[in-house]
Coordinates of C-alpha atoms in Angstrom, one line a residue:
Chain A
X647 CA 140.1 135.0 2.1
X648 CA 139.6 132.2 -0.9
X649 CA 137.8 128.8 0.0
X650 CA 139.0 126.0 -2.3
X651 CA 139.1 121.7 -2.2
X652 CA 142.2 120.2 -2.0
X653 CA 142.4 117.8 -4.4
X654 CA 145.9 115.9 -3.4
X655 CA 143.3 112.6 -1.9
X656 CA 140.3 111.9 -1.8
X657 CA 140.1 113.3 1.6
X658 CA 139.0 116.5 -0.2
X659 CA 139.4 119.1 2.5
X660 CA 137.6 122.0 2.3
X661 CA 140.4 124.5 2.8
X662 CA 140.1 128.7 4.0
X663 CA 143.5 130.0 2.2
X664 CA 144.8 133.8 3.8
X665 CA 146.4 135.4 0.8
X666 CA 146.3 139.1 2.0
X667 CA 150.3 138.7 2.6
X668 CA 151.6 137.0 -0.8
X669 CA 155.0 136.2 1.5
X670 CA 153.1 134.9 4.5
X671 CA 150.0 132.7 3.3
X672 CA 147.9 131.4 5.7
X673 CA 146.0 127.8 5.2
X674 CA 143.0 125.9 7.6
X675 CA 140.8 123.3 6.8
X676 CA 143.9 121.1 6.1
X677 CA 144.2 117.4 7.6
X678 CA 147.7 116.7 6.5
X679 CA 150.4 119.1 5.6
X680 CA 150.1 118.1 1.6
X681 CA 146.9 120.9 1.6
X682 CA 149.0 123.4 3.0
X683 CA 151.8 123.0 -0.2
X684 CA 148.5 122.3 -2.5
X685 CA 146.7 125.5 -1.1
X686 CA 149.8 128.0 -1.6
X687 CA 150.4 126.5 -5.3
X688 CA 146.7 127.0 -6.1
X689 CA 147.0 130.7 -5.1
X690 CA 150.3 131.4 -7.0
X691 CA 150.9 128.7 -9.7
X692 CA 148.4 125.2 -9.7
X693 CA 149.7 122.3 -10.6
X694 CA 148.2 119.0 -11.4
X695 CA 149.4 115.3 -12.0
X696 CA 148.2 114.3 -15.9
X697 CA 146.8 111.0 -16.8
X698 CA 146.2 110.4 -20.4
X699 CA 146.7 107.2 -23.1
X700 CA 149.2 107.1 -26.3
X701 CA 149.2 104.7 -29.3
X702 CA 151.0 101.2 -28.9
X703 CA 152.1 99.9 -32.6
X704 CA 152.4 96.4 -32.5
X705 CA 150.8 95.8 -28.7
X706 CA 148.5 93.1 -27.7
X707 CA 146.4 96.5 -27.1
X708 CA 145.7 99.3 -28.8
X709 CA 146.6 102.2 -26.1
X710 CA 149.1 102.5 -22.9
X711 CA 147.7 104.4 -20.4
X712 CA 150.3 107.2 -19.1
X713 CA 150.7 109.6 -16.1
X714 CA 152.9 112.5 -15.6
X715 CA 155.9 111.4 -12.6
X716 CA 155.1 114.6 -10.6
X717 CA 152.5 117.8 -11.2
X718 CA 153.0 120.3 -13.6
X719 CA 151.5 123.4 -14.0
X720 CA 147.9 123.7 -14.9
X721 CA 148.7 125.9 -17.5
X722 CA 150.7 123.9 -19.9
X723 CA 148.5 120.8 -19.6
X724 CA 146.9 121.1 -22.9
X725 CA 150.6 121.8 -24.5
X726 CA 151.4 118.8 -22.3
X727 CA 148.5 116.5 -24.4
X728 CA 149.7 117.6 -27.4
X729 CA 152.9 115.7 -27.3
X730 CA 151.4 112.7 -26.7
X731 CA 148.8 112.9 -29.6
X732 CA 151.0 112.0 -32.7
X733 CA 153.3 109.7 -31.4
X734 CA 153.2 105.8 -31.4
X735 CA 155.4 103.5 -29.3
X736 CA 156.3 100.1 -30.3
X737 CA 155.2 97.1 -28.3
X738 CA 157.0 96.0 -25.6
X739 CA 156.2 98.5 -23.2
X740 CA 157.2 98.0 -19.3
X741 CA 154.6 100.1 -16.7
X742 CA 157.2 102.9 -15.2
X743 CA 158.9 103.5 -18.9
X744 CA 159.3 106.9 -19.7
X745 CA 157.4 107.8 -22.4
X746 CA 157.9 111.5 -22.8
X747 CA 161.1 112.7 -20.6
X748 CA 161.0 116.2 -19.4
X749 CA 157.7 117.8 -20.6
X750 CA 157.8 121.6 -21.6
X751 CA 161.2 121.5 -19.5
X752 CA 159.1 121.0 -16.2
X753 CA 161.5 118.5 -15.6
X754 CA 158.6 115.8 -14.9
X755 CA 158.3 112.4 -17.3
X756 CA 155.1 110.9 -18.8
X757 CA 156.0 107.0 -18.0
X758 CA 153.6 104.2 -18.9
X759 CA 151.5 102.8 -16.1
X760 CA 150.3 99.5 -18.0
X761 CA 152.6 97.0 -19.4
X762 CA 151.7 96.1 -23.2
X763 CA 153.3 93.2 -24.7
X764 CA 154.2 92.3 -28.2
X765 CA 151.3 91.4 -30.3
X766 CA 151.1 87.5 -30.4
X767 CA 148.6 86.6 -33.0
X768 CA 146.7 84.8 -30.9
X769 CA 143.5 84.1 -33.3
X770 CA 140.2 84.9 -31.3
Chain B
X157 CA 135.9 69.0 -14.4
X158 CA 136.1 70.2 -10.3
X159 CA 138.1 72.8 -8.7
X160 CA 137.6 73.2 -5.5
X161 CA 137.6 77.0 -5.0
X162 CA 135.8 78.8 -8.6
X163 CA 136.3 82.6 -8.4
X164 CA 134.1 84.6 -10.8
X165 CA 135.4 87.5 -12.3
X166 CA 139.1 88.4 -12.3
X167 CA 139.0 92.5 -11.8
X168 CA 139.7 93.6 -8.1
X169 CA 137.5 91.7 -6.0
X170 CA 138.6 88.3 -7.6
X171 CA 141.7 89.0 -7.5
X172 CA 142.5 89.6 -4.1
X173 CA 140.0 86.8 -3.3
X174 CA 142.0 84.6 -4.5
X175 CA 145.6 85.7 -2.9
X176 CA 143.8 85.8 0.2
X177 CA 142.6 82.3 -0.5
X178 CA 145.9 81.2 -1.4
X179 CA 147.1 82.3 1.5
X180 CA 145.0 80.8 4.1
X181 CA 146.8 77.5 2.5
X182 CA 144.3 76.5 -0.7
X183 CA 146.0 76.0 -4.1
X184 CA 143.3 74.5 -6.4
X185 CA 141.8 77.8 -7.1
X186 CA 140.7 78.8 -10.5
X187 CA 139.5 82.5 -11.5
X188 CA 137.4 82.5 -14.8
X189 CA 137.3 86.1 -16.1
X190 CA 135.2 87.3 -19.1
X191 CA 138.2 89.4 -20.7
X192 CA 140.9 89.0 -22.7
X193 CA 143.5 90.4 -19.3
X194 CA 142.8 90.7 -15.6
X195 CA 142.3 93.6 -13.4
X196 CA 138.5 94.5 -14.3
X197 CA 137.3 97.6 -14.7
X198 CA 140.8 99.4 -13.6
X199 CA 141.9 98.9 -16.9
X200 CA 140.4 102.0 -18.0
X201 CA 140.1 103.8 -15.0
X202 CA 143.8 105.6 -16.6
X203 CA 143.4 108.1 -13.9
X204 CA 144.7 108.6 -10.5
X205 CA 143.4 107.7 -6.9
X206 CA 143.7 104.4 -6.2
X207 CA 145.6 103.1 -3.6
X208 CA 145.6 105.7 -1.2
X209 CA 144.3 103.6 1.8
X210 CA 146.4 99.9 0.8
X211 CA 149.4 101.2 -0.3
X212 CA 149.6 104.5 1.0
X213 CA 150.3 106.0 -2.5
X214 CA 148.3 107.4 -5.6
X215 CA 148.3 104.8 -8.3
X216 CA 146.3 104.9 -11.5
X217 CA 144.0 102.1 -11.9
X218 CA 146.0 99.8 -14.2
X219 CA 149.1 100.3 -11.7
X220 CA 146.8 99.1 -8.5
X221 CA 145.6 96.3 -11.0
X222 CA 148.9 95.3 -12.0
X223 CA 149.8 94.9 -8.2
X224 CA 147.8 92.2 -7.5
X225 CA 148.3 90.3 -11.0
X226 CA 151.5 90.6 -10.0
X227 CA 150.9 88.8 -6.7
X228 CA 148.7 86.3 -8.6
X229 CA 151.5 85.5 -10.9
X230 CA 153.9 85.1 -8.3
X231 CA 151.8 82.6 -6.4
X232 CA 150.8 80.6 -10.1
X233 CA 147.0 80.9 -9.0
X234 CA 145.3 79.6 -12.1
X235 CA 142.7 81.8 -14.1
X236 CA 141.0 81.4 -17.5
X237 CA 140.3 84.7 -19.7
X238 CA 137.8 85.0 -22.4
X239 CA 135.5 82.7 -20.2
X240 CA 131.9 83.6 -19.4
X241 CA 130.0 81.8 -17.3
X242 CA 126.5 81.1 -18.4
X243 CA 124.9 79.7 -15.4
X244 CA 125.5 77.9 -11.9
X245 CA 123.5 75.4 -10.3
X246 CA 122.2 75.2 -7.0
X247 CA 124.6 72.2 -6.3
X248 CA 127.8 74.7 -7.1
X249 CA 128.5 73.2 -11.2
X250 CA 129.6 76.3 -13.1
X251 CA 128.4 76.3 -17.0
X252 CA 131.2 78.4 -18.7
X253 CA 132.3 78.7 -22.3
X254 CA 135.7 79.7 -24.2
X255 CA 137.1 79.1 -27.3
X256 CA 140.2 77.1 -26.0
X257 CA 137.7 74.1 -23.4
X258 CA 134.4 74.9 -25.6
X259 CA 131.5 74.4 -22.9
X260 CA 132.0 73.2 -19.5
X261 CA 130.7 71.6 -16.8
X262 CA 132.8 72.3 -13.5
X263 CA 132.0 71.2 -10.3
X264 CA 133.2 73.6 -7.1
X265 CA 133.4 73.1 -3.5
X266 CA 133.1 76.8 -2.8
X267 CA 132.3 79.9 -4.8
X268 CA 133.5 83.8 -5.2
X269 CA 131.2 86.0 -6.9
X270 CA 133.2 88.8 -7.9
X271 CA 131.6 89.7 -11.2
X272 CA 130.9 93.7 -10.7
X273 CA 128.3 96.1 -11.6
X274 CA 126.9 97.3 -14.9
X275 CA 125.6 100.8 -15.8
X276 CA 122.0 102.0 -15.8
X277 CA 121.4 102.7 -19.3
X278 CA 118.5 105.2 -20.7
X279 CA 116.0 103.0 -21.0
X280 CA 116.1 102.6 -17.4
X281 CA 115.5 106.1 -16.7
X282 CA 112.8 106.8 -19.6
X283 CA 114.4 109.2 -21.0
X284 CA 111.7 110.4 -23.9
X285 CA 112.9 111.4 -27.2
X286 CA 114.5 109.6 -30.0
X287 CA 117.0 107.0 -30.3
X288 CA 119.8 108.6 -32.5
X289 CA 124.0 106.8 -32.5
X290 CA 125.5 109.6 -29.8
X291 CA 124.1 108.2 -26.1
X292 CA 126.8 106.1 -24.7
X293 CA 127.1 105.2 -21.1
X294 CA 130.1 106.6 -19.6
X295 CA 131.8 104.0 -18.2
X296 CA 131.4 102.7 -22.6
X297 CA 132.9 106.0 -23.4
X298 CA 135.6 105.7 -21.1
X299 CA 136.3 102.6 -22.7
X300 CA 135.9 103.6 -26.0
X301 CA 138.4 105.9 -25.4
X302 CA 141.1 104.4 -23.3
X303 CA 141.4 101.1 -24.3
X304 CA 140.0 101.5 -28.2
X305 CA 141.5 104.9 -28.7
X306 CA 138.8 106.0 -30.1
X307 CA 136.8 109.4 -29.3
X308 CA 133.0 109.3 -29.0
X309 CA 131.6 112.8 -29.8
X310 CA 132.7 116.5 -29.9
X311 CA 129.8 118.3 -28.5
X312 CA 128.7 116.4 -25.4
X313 CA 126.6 116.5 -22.1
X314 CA 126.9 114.1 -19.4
X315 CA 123.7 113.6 -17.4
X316 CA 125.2 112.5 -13.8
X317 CA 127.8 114.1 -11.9
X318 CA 128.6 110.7 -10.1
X319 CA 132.8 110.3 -10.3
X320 CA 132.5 108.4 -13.6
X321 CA 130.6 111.3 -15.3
X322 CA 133.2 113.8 -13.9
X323 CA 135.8 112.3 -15.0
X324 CA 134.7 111.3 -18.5
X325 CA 134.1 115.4 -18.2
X326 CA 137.8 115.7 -17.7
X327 CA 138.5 112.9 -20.3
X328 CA 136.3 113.9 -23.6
X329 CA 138.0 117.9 -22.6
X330 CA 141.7 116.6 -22.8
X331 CA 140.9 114.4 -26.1
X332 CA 139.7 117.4 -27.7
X333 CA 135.4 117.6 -27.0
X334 CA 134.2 120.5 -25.8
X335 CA 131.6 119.0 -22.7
X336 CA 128.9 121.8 -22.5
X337 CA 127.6 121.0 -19.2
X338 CA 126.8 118.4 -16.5
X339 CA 123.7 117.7 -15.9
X340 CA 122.6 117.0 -12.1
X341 CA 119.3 115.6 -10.8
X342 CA 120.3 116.2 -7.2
X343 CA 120.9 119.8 -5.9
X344 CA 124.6 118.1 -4.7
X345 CA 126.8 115.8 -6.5
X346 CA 127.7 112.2 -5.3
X347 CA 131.4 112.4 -6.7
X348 CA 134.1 113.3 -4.8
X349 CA 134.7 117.4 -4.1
X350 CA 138.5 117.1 -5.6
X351 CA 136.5 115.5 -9.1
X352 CA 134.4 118.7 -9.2
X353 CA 137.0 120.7 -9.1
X354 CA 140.0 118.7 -10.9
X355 CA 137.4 117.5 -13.7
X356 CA 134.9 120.5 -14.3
X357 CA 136.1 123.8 -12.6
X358 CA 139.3 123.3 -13.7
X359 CA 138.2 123.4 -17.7
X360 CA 135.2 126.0 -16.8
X361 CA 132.5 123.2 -17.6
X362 CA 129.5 124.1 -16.1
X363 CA 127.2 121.8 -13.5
X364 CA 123.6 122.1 -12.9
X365 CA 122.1 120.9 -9.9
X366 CA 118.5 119.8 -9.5
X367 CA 117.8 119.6 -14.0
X368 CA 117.4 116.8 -15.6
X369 CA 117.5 115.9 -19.4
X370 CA 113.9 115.5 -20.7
X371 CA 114.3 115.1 -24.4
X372 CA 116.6 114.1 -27.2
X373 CA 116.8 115.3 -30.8
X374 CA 118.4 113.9 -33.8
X375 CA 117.4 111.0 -36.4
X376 CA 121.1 109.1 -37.3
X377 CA 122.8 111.2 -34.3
X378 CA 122.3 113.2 -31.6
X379 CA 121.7 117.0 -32.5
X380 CA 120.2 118.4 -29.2
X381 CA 119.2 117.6 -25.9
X382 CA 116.8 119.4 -23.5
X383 CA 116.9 120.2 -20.2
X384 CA 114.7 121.1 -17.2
X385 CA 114.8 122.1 -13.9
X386 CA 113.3 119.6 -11.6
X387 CA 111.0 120.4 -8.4
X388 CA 111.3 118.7 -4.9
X389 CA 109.2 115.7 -6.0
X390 CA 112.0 115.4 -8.9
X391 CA 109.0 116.1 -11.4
X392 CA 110.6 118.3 -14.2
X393 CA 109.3 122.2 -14.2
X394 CA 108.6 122.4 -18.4
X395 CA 108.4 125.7 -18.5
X396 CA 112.1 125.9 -17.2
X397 CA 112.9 123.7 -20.5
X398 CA 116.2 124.7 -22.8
X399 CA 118.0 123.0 -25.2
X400 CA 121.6 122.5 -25.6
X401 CA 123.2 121.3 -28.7
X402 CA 125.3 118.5 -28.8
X403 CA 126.3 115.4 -30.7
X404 CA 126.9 113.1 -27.6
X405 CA 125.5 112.3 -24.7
X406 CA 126.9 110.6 -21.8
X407 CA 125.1 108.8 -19.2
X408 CA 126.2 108.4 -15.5
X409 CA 122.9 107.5 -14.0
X410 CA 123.9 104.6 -11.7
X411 CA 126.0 100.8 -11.0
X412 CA 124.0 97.9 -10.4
X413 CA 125.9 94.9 -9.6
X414 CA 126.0 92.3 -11.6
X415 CA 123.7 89.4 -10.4
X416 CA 122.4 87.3 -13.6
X417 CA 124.8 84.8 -12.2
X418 CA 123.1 84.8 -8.8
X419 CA 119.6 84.4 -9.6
X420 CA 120.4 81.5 -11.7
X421 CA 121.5 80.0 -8.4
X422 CA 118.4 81.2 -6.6
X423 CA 120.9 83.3 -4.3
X424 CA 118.5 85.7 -2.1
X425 CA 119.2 89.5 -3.1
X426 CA 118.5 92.8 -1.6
X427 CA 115.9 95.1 -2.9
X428 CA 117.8 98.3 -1.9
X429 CA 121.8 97.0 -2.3
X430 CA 120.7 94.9 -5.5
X431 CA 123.2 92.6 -4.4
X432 CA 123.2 89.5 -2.5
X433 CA 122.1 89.1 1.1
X434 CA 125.0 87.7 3.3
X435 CA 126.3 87.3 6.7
X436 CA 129.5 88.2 8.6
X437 CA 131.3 86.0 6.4
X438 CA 130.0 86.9 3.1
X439 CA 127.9 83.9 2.7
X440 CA 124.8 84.2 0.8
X441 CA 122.0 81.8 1.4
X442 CA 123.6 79.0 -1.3
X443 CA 126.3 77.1 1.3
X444 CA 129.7 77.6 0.2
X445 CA 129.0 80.9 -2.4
X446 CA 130.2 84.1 -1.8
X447 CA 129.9 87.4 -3.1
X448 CA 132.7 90.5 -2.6
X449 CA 133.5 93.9 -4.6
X450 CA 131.0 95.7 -6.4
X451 CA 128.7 92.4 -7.4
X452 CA 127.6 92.9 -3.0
X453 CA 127.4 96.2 -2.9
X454 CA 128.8 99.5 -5.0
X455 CA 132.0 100.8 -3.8
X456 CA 133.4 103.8 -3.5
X457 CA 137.1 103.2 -3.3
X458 CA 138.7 100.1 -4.9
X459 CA 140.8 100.2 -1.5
X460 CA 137.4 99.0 0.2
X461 CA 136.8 96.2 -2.3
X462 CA 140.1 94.8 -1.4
X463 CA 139.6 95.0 1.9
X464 CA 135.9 93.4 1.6
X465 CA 137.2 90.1 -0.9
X466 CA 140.1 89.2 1.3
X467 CA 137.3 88.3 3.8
X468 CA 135.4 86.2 1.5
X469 CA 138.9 84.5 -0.1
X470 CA 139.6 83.8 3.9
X471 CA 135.6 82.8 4.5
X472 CA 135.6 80.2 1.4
X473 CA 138.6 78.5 2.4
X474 CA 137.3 78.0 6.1
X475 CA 134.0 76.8 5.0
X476 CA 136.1 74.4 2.5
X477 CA 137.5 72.8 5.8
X478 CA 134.4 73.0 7.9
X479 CA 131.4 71.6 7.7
X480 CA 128.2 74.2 7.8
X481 CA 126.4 74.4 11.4
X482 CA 123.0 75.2 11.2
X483 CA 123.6 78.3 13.7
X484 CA 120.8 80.9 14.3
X485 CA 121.4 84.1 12.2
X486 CA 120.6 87.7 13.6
X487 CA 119.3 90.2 11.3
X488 CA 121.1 93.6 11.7
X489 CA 118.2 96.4 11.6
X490 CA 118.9 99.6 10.0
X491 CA 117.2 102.6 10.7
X492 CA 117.0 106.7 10.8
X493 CA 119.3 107.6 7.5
X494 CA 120.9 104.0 7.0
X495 CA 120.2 103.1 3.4
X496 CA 121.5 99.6 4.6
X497 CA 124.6 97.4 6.1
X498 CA 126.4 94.7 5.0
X499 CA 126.3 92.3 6.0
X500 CA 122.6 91.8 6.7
X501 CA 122.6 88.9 8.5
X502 CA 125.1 87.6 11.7
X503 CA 125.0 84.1 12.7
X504 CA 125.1 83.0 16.1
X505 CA 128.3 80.7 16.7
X506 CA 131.7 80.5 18.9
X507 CA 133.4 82.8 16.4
X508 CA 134.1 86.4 17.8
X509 CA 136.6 87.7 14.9
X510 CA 136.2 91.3 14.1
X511 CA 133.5 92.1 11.8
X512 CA 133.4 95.3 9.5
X513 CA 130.4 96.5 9.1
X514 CA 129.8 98.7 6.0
X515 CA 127.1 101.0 5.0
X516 CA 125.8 104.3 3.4
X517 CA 123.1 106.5 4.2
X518 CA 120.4 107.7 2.6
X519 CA 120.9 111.8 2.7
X520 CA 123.6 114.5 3.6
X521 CA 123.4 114.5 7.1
X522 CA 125.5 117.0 9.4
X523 CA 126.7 116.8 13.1
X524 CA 125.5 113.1 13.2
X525 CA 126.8 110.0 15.2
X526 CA 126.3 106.5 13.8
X527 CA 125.0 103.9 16.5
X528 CA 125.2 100.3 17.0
X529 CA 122.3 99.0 19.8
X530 CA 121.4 95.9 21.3
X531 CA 117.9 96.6 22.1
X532 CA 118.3 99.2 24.6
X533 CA 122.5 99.3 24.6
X534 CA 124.5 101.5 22.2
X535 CA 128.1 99.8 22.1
X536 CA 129.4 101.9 19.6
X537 CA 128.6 105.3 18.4
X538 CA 130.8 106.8 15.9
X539 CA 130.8 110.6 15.6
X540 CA 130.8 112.3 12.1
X541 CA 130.8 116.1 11.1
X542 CA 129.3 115.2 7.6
X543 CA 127.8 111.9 5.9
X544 CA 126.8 111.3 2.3
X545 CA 125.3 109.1 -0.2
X546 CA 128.3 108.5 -2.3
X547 CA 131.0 107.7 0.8
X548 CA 130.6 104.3 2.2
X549 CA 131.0 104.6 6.1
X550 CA 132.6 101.4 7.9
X551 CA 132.6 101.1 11.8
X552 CA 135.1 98.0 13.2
X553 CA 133.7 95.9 15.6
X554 CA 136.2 93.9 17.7
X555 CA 136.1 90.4 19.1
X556 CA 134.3 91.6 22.6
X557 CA 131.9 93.3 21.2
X558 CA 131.1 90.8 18.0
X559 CA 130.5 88.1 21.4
X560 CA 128.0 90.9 22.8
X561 CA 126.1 91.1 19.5
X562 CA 125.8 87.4 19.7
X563 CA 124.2 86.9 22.1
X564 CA 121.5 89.8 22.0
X565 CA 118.4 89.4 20.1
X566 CA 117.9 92.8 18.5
X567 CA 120.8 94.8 16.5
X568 CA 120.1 98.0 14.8
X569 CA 122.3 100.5 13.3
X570 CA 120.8 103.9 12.8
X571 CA 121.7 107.9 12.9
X572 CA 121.7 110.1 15.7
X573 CA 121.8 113.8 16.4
X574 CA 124.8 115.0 18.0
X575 CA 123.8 115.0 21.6
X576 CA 121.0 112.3 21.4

């Protein structure tokens, strides 16, 4: 019997997870069926959505915020960072563009989740 | 200059002020923001959780943010960035400067304080020690990081497992810091359970409960920190004392809203909230200014805040059209748990809209119902299985029952025992 925290809202359900039969695992605790799906994954292979930032060249801002389209698992996250480290895209940027498609062949996208326009010299 | 509705600060609170203005039928609106975009703090809030209650999805902050400029936009509500305002006088003229109308004199008919909250920063809390570069607050670090790009330390400890300390954990971890501990004055943490485990299990960074950080090292930059356990009284046990070495501290000791702008309009403020005392409509005691978002009270969920300024956006443009009775006002008590309400005061007229009233308490408290009395009548008693610090509660009261309230002369809200 494992006790875990969803962490799909807020909400943060404390959940009792019955993993004695790997085919048949039984979850309580839950308010909504998204802790079910959250507790098996946690038991067999945890996933979780990724926010990080990348480097805008010519931006009215320095860094565009990004988050991965779906979870992946928590294992390749740091492999996941790692492709957003040494790249730089160029100004415009649209929220919802795809910055990285299909990360580690996951399938999932990084996309942008600020808009960052071209640089306009204002003076200030 | 005049506008008739002046909206300060253009992050959450102002911003859905001022939709909620707009559309109650006002259009000379003006929002003066301090920065160089809209959408206030969610700028750098990058990560996910916003949104869950308004639009029944997960957004970061930025994409929550960008919803309502979007709405702003689309409605041409006017707003000034890389304005501050200095002051306001007790007759409603703003003082504000930016580079593009120099300084200003601007005359409003009604105004929005949606300005924030600001960080408690070490001197607040004493900490003893030197005063090496390396001590940031986190909500600076998060900005440092996600809107500079730049990365603060590589050895850190963050004092304050509060959400922003968690997930500045999480942060400083993915950009490459290795974050020794958190650092907990309480035996339980005030963020949410799903940052504990998604920020600090999840990257085997350790939490202790009930130390606190009694010392800092280090001449140009930090080199160590020590900790202690702390007793009951919160007096630190020296002989539990241990250092840690780092190069960065974080600190996510507490918000304080952000009332310079108040005083200077002798707006009455709370002693325990730290923000301005109002009535059902958010009025403070200045006719005609309001306060909404994280500058009344600090929030929890950015959800709440929107929920909060769409009141005082509706409020601001009734009291544009109305004159102000001179109506009795009814303080609401609070008692048994309740660190306070909002709003503080009711007033006593022929309006029976539904009021929210919002409120946290002062401990964990288990198998607990929240009441609402008139003197010797409970109206409402709302059941809980668990209530915290760091969740704000709400209980709705409709239209029959705001008439009751009206017309009794003592309201309290207070805890009960399950079965009381």
């Amino acid at each position: 019997m494992k006790e875990m925290i969803c962490i799909i809202c807020p909400l943060g359900c404390h959940l009792s997870v019955d993993d004695s039969d790997s085919k048949d695992i039984k979850v309580t605790g839950n308010n909504c069926n998204r802790g079910i799906a959250y507790a098996k994954a946690e038991i067999i292979n945890p996933l979780r959505t990724v926010t990080s930032i990348v480097s805008v060249k010519g931006g009215d801002i320095k860094m565009v915020s990004v988050k991965t389209t779906d979870q992946i698992p928590k294992k390749i996250i740091f492999t996941a960072l790692e492709l957003l480290k040494d790249i730089e895209v160029e100004a415009p940027i649209y929220l919802g563009d795809v910055i990285i498609k299909n990360i580690c062949d996951t399938g999932v996208d990084f996309i942008a989740t600020k808009t960052v326009l071209k640089c306009n010299n204002k003076s200030h | 200059m005049k506008a008739r509705l002046v909206i300060i600060g253009g992050g959450p609170a102002g911003l859905a002020a001022a939709i909620s203005a707009y559309d109650e039928g006002e259009r000379d609106i003006l929002i003066l923001e301090r920065e160089e975009v809209l959408g206030g703090i969610l700028n750098q809030c990058i990560h996910n959780g916003f949104g869950v209650h308004v639009f029944k999805e997960e957004l970061t902050g930025p994409e929550y943010a960008s919803r309502y400029i979007n709405e702003i936009d689309n409605r041409e509500i006017r707003y000034k960035l890389n304005t501050t305002v200095l002051s306001i006088s007790n007759d409603k003229v703003i003082s504000y400067v930016n580079s593009d109308d120099g300084f200003i004199k601007l005359e409003a008919g009604a105004i929005i304080l949606a300005c924030g909250c600001r960080e408690r920063p070490r001197g607040a809390i004493n900490i003893a020690g030197s005063r090496p570069a390396g001590i940031f607050s986190a909500g600076t670090a998060q900005k440092l990081v996600n809107i500079d790009g730049l990365l603060p330390g590589k050895e850190v400890v963050i004092l304050g497992s509060g959400d922003i300390g968690l997930i500045m954990a999480r942060r400083m971890t993915y950009e490459g810091a290795r974050v020794k501990a958190v650092i907990e004055l309480m035996p339980y943490s005030s963020g949410l359970n799903r940052n504990i485990v998604q920020c600090l299990d999840d990257y085997d960074i350790p939490i202790l409960y009930s130390h606190t950080v009694i010392d800092i090292k280090g001449s140009d930059r930090v080199e160590c920190i020590t900790i202690a356990q702390v007793d009951e009284h919160f007096t630190p046990m020296l002989n539990t004392a241990k250092d840690i070495e780092c190069d960065t501290l974080l600190l996510s000791v507490g918000l304080i809203p952000e009332n310079e702008l108040a005083k200077s309009l002798s707006v009455s403020l709370s002693p325990i909230t730290g923000g301005a005392i109002v009535d059902e409509k958010l009025m403070t005691n200045v006719d005609g200014v309001f306060a909404c978002g994280n500058v009344l009270h600090v929030h929890d969920l950015v959800d709440y805040v929107s929920a909060e300024s769409i009141l005082a956006g509706k409020s601001a443009v009734s009291y544009l059209h109305n004159s102000v009775q001179d109506n009795k006002a009814i303080e609401i008590k609070v008692k048994n748990g309740l660190r306070y309400v909002i709003p503080q005061y009711i007033t006593v007229d022929n309006d029976y809209s539904e009021i929210i009233l919002r409120m946290r308490v002062d401990n964990v408290y288990k198998k607990i119902a929240i009441n609402v009395r008139l003197d010797d009548e409970v109206i409402i008693s709302k059941k809980k299985q668990i209530c915290t610090p760091g969740e704000m509660e709400n209980i709705n009261l409709r239209s029959e029952l705001v008439e009751k309230i009206k017309k009794a002369a003592n309201v309290t809200v207070e805890l009960v025992k399950w079965g009381e």
